[in-house]
Amino acid sequence: SGVYIMDNSKEEEYKIGKFFTENGIINESQLKEALDLQNDNKDRLLGEILVTMGVLSKEDLIMALEMYMMMTDSDEIGIDEWLDQDEIDMMLKKLDTPKSKSS
């Protein structure tokens, strides 16, 4: 049921939300509330909203997104809706396995 899928980035964002709810990281109503809040304030990141709501800690959020990326093998598609650039860089460094480093 892709209710609020508008364009590709929205779809990706929705997939992450779905992943979060399926893995019990947040529940459907928390996701819906966060998405509603984001509709009122387009500049805010979903992850930031969830942290502000007290649903997740920053660490929980980053861990959950790491899990998402490892399990879906997606490369930061859509996660910029959830984290700011510094956090993404930090996370990608951590996920970067030695074999992919160009040394």
Tab-separated table of N, CA and C in Angstrom:
chain	number	residue	atom	x	y	z
A	1	SER	N	0.847	-1.200	0.000
A	1	SER	CA	0.000	0.000	0.000
A	1	SER	C	0.878	1.244	0.000
A	2	GLY	N	1.271	1.698	-1.184
A	2	GLY	CA	2.141	2.868	-1.271
A	2	GLY	C	1.307	4.127	-1.290
A	3	VAL	N	0.839	4.529	-0.127
A	3	VAL	CA	-0.103	5.641	-0.081
A	3	VAL	C	0.580	6.962	-0.397
A	4	TYR	N	1.670	7.244	0.321
A	4	TYR	CA	2.287	8.544	0.091
A	4	TYR	C	3.597	8.433	-0.674
A	5	ILE	N	3.546	7.714	-1.792
A	5	ILE	CA	4.705	7.674	-2.667
A	5	ILE	C	4.474	8.661	-3.810
A	6	MET	N	5.264	9.704	-3.869
A	6	MET	CA	5.091	10.687	-4.927
A	6	MET	C	6.143	10.474	-6.016
A	7	ASP	N	7.398	10.608	-5.635
A	7	ASP	CA	8.461	10.469	-6.621
A	7	ASP	C	9.482	9.486	-6.069
A	8	ASN	N	10.586	9.345	-6.761
A	8	ASN	CA	11.539	8.310	-6.407
A	8	ASN	C	12.154	8.469	-5.026
A	9	SER	N	12.553	9.708	-4.692
A	9	SER	CA	13.190	9.896	-3.395
A	9	SER	C	12.185	9.626	-2.273
A	10	LYS	N	10.938	10.025	-2.508
A	10	LYS	CA	9.887	9.746	-1.541
A	10	LYS	C	9.707	8.249	-1.365
A	11	GLU	N	9.806	7.535	-2.462
A	11	GLU	CA	9.622	6.092	-2.401
A	11	GLU	C	10.733	5.443	-1.586
A	12	GLU	N	11.942	5.917	-1.792
A	12	GLU	CA	13.094	5.388	-1.071
A	12	GLU	C	12.942	5.652	0.424
A	13	GLU	N	12.535	6.864	0.718
A	13	GLU	CA	12.300	7.283	2.081
A	13	GLU	C	11.223	6.421	2.735
A	14	TYR	N	10.199	6.131	1.945
A	14	TYR	CA	9.115	5.291	2.421
A	14	TYR	C	9.618	3.880	2.701
A	15	LYS	N	10.493	3.390	1.832
A	15	LYS	CA	11.066	2.050	2.019
A	15	LYS	C	11.833	1.958	3.331
A	16	ILE	N	12.582	3.007	3.644
A	16	ILE	CA	13.326	3.002	4.894
A	16	ILE	C	12.346	2.984	6.065
A	17	GLY	N	11.310	3.780	5.959
A	17	GLY	CA	10.288	3.799	7.002
A	17	GLY	C	9.651	2.436	7.184
A	18	LYS	N	9.401	1.777	6.065
A	18	LYS	CA	8.798	0.453	6.085
A	18	LYS	C	9.750	-0.548	6.735
A	19	PHE	N	11.016	-0.447	6.366
A	19	PHE	CA	12.048	-1.297	6.958
A	19	PHE	C	12.079	-1.103	8.481
A	20	PHE	N	12.025	0.164	8.894
A	20	PHE	CA	12.033	0.494	10.324
A	20	PHE	C	10.848	-0.133	11.046
A	21	THR	N	9.654	-0.028	10.426
A	21	THR	CA	8.477	-0.574	11.098
A	21	THR	C	8.503	-2.101	11.082
A	22	GLU	N	8.947	-2.689	9.970
A	22	GLU	CA	9.000	-4.150	9.883
A	22	GLU	C	9.982	-4.750	10.869
A	23	ASN	N	11.025	-3.999	11.186
A	23	ASN	CA	12.028	-4.519	12.113
A	23	ASN	C	11.816	-4.039	13.545
A	24	GLY	N	10.662	-3.428	13.769
A	24	GLY	CA	10.299	-3.044	15.121
A	24	GLY	C	11.109	-1.883	15.688
A	25	ILE	N	11.732	-1.115	14.796
A	25	ILE	CA	12.527	0.014	15.260
A	25	ILE	C	11.606	1.158	15.665
A	26	ILE	N	10.577	1.378	14.830
A	26	ILE	CA	9.500	2.290	15.197
A	26	ILE	C	8.192	1.608	14.792
A	27	ASN	N	7.063	2.137	15.241
A	27	ASN	CA	5.805	1.545	14.783
A	27	ASN	C	5.137	2.427	13.728
A	28	GLU	N	4.100	1.882	13.112
A	28	GLU	CA	3.427	2.564	12.005
A	28	GLU	C	2.967	3.969	12.385
A	29	SER	N	2.389	4.088	13.579
A	29	SER	CA	1.833	5.385	13.945
A	29	SER	C	2.933	6.415	14.200
A	30	GLN	N	4.076	5.942	14.706
A	30	GLN	CA	5.212	6.851	14.903
A	30	GLN	C	5.742	7.341	13.559
A	31	LEU	N	5.802	6.422	12.600
A	31	LEU	CA	6.260	6.787	11.261
A	31	LEU	C	5.298	7.785	10.634
A	32	LYS	N	4.000	7.503	10.782
A	32	LYS	CA	3.000	8.372	10.183
A	32	LYS	C	3.067	9.772	10.811
A	33	GLU	N	3.217	9.796	12.120
A	33	GLU	CA	3.313	11.080	12.806
A	33	GLU	C	4.534	11.873	12.338
A	34	ALA	N	5.653	11.176	12.202
A	34	ALA	CA	6.878	11.832	11.743
A	34	ALA	C	6.713	12.363	10.319
A	35	LEU	N	6.076	11.565	9.451
A	35	LEU	CA	5.847	11.998	8.075
A	35	LEU	C	4.893	13.194	8.020
A	36	ASP	N	3.880	13.181	8.901
A	36	ASP	CA	2.955	14.319	8.977
A	36	ASP	C	3.691	15.576	9.407
A	37	LEU	N	4.530	15.421	10.438
A	37	LEU	CA	5.301	16.560	10.916
A	37	LEU	C	6.226	17.083	9.827
A	38	GLN	N	6.788	16.153	9.064
A	38	GLN	CA	7.684	16.577	7.992
A	38	GLN	C	6.930	17.327	6.899
A	39	ASN	N	5.687	16.930	6.659
A	39	ASN	CA	4.874	17.650	5.682
A	39	ASN	C	4.692	19.109	6.056
A	40	ASP	N	4.600	19.357	7.362
A	40	ASP	CA	4.445	20.734	7.841
A	40	ASP	C	5.751	21.495	7.782
A	41	ASN	N	6.852	20.771	7.744
A	41	ASN	CA	8.143	21.424	7.799
A	41	ASN	C	9.129	20.682	6.913
A	42	LYS	N	9.075	21.006	5.637
A	42	LYS	CA	9.803	20.255	4.610
A	42	LYS	C	11.318	20.181	4.820
A	43	ASP	N	11.873	21.151	5.531
A	43	ASP	CA	13.329	21.178	5.680
A	43	ASP	C	13.841	20.181	6.699
A	44	ARG	N	12.938	19.685	7.533
A	44	ARG	CA	13.407	18.804	8.601
A	44	ARG	C	13.588	17.378	8.103
A	45	LEU	N	14.585	16.719	8.663
A	45	LEU	CA	14.867	15.340	8.299
A	45	LEU	C	13.976	14.418	9.109
A	46	LEU	N	13.550	13.336	8.479
A	46	LEU	CA	12.706	12.372	9.178
A	46	LEU	C	13.378	11.831	10.428
A	47	GLY	N	14.652	11.500	10.289
A	47	GLY	CA	15.377	10.958	11.436
A	47	GLY	C	15.406	11.940	12.588
A	48	GLU	N	15.641	13.191	12.235
A	48	GLU	CA	15.707	14.245	13.241
A	48	GLU	C	14.361	14.398	13.951
A	49	ILE	N	13.288	14.283	13.168
A	49	ILE	CA	11.951	14.379	13.753
A	49	ILE	C	11.712	13.239	14.741
A	50	LEU	N	12.085	12.024	14.357
A	50	LEU	CA	11.910	10.874	15.248
A	50	LEU	C	12.720	11.026	16.531
A	51	VAL	N	13.918	11.588	16.390
A	51	VAL	CA	14.749	11.818	17.570
A	51	VAL	C	14.104	12.893	18.457
A	52	THR	N	13.621	13.964	17.810
A	52	THR	CA	12.958	15.034	18.544
A	52	THR	C	11.697	14.536	19.248
A	53	MET	N	10.972	13.634	18.586
A	53	MET	CA	9.763	13.052	19.176
A	53	MET	C	10.097	12.151	20.363
A	54	GLY	N	11.367	11.789	20.469
A	54	GLY	CA	11.765	10.902	21.560
A	54	GLY	C	11.531	9.441	21.240
A	55	VAL	N	11.252	9.154	19.972
A	55	VAL	CA	11.006	7.784	19.539
A	55	VAL	C	12.316	7.001	19.494
A	56	LEU	N	13.341	7.650	18.969
A	56	LEU	CA	14.645	7.020	18.843
A	56	LEU	C	15.715	7.943	19.403
A	57	SER	N	16.787	7.357	19.868
A	57	SER	CA	17.960	8.174	20.155
A	57	SER	C	18.737	8.301	18.853
A	58	LYS	N	19.626	9.270	18.804
A	58	LYS	CA	20.466	9.470	17.636
A	58	LYS	C	21.210	8.173	17.303
A	59	GLU	N	21.713	7.514	18.335
A	59	GLU	CA	22.479	6.284	18.137
A	59	GLU	C	21.595	5.184	17.550
A	60	ASP	N	20.365	5.075	18.069
A	60	ASP	CA	19.425	4.077	17.542
A	60	ASP	C	19.180	4.312	16.061
A	61	LEU	N	18.986	5.580	15.746
A	61	LEU	CA	18.690	5.955	14.373
A	61	LEU	C	19.827	5.567	13.447
A	62	ILE	N	21.046	5.913	13.830
A	62	ILE	CA	22.203	5.622	12.993
A	62	ILE	C	22.419	4.116	12.869
A	63	MET	N	22.233	3.408	13.982
A	63	MET	CA	22.374	1.954	13.949
A	63	MET	C	21.342	1.326	13.015
A	64	ALA	N	20.121	1.826	13.094
A	64	ALA	CA	19.044	1.288	12.262
A	64	ALA	C	19.327	1.546	10.782
A	65	LEU	N	19.853	2.720	10.488
A	65	LEU	CA	20.171	3.032	9.095
A	65	LEU	C	21.356	2.222	8.591
A	66	GLU	N	22.302	1.953	9.469
A	66	GLU	CA	23.425	1.083	9.088
A	66	GLU	C	22.900	-0.301	8.740
A	67	MET	N	21.976	-0.766	9.573
A	67	MET	CA	21.365	-2.066	9.357
A	67	MET	C	20.635	-2.076	8.017
A	68	TYR	N	19.893	-1.003	7.764
A	68	TYR	CA	19.154	-0.889	6.499
A	68	TYR	C	20.101	-0.980	5.308
A	69	MET	N	21.201	-0.235	5.387
A	69	MET	CA	22.121	-0.206	4.264
A	69	MET	C	22.827	-1.536	4.062
A	70	MET	N	23.136	-2.198	5.155
A	70	MET	CA	23.807	-3.492	5.034
A	70	MET	C	22.848	-4.535	4.474
A	71	MET	N	21.592	-4.476	4.918
A	71	MET	CA	20.639	-5.493	4.498
A	71	MET	C	20.094	-5.263	3.102
A	72	THR	N	20.019	-4.024	2.678
A	72	THR	CA	19.455	-3.750	1.362
A	72	THR	C	20.549	-3.506	0.348
A	73	ASP	N	21.778	-3.345	0.846
A	73	ASP	CA	22.889	-3.086	-0.042
A	73	ASP	C	22.705	-1.786	-0.816
A	74	SER	N	21.899	-0.893	-0.261
A	74	SER	CA	21.688	0.360	-0.985
A	74	SER	C	22.749	1.342	-0.532
A	75	ASP	N	23.179	2.180	-1.443
A	75	ASP	CA	24.244	3.096	-1.083
A	75	ASP	C	23.693	4.501	-0.880
A	76	GLU	N	23.411	4.792	0.342
A	76	GLU	CA	22.933	6.091	0.783
A	76	GLU	C	21.781	6.673	-0.032
A	77	ILE	N	21.006	5.817	-0.698
A	77	ILE	CA	19.836	6.318	-1.407
A	77	ILE	C	18.758	6.617	-0.381
A	78	GLY	N	18.323	7.856	-0.342
A	78	GLY	CA	17.230	8.160	0.558
A	78	GLY	C	17.638	8.447	1.983
A	79	ILE	N	18.836	8.015	2.396
A	79	ILE	CA	19.150	8.234	3.806
A	79	ILE	C	19.445	9.689	4.115
A	80	ASP	N	19.663	10.482	3.068
A	80	ASP	CA	19.858	11.896	3.334
A	80	ASP	C	18.554	12.572	3.762
A	81	GLU	N	17.443	11.822	3.662
A	81	GLU	CA	16.191	12.307	4.231
A	81	GLU	C	16.155	12.078	5.742
A	82	TRP	N	17.052	11.220	6.209
A	82	TRP	CA	17.008	10.791	7.605
A	82	TRP	C	18.142	11.376	8.434
A	83	LEU	N	19.293	11.573	7.797
A	83	LEU	CA	20.479	12.056	8.498
A	83	LEU	C	21.036	13.277	7.794
A	84	ASP	N	21.774	14.087	8.532
A	84	ASP	CA	22.456	15.176	7.828
A	84	ASP	C	23.795	14.671	7.293
A	85	GLN	N	24.429	15.479	6.475
A	85	GLN	CA	25.592	15.014	5.728
A	85	GLN	C	26.737	14.521	6.613
A	86	ASP	N	27.000	15.226	7.714
A	86	ASP	CA	28.069	14.808	8.628
A	86	ASP	C	27.822	13.413	9.153
A	87	GLU	N	26.585	13.155	9.529
A	87	GLU	CA	26.248	11.843	10.078
A	87	GLU	C	26.368	10.763	9.017
A	88	ILE	N	25.961	11.112	7.799
A	88	ILE	CA	26.075	10.152	6.704
A	88	ILE	C	27.541	9.814	6.431
A	89	ASP	N	28.369	10.846	6.384
A	89	ASP	CA	29.798	10.612	6.139
A	89	ASP	C	30.398	9.706	7.202
A	90	MET	N	30.035	10.002	8.452
A	90	MET	CA	30.529	9.222	9.577
A	90	MET	C	30.114	7.764	9.437
A	91	MET	N	28.860	7.570	9.065
A	91	MET	CA	28.307	6.243	8.939
A	91	MET	C	28.950	5.486	7.788
A	92	LEU	N	29.121	6.161	6.658
A	92	LEU	CA	29.710	5.492	5.496
A	92	LEU	C	31.155	5.110	5.766
A	93	LYS	N	31.864	5.947	6.496
A	93	LYS	CA	33.241	5.601	6.886
A	93	LYS	C	33.249	4.317	7.676
A	94	LYS	N	32.298	4.219	8.609
A	94	LYS	CA	32.229	3.051	9.463
A	94	LYS	C	31.861	1.802	8.681
A	95	LEU	N	30.985	1.985	7.686
A	95	LEU	CA	30.542	0.847	6.883
A	95	LEU	C	31.564	0.455	5.826
A	96	ASP	N	32.480	1.349	5.569
A	96	ASP	CA	33.465	1.130	4.529
A	96	ASP	C	34.392	-0.011	4.917
A	97	THR	N	34.312	-1.104	4.185
A	97	THR	CA	35.173	-2.239	4.515
A	97	THR	C	36.542	-2.033	3.921
A	98	PRO	N	37.563	-2.594	4.545
A	98	PRO	CA	38.944	-2.397	4.083
A	98	PRO	C	39.102	-2.668	2.580
A	99	LYS	N	38.402	-3.661	2.050
A	99	LYS	CA	38.609	-4.023	0.647
A	99	LYS	C	38.181	-2.906	-0.312
A	100	SER	N	37.282	-2.024	0.127
A	100	SER	CA	36.826	-0.996	-0.801
A	100	SER	C	37.640	0.297	-0.661
A	101	LYS	N	38.581	0.306	0.284
A	101	LYS	CA	39.435	1.484	0.422
A	101	LYS	C	40.485	1.478	-0.689
A	102	SER	N	40.665	2.599	-1.305
A	102	SER	CA	41.687	2.670	-2.350
A	102	SER	C	42.997	3.147	-1.727
A	103	SER	N	43.858	2.211	-1.439
A	103	SER	CA	45.142	2.608	-0.832
A	103	SER	C	46.270	2.180	-1.751
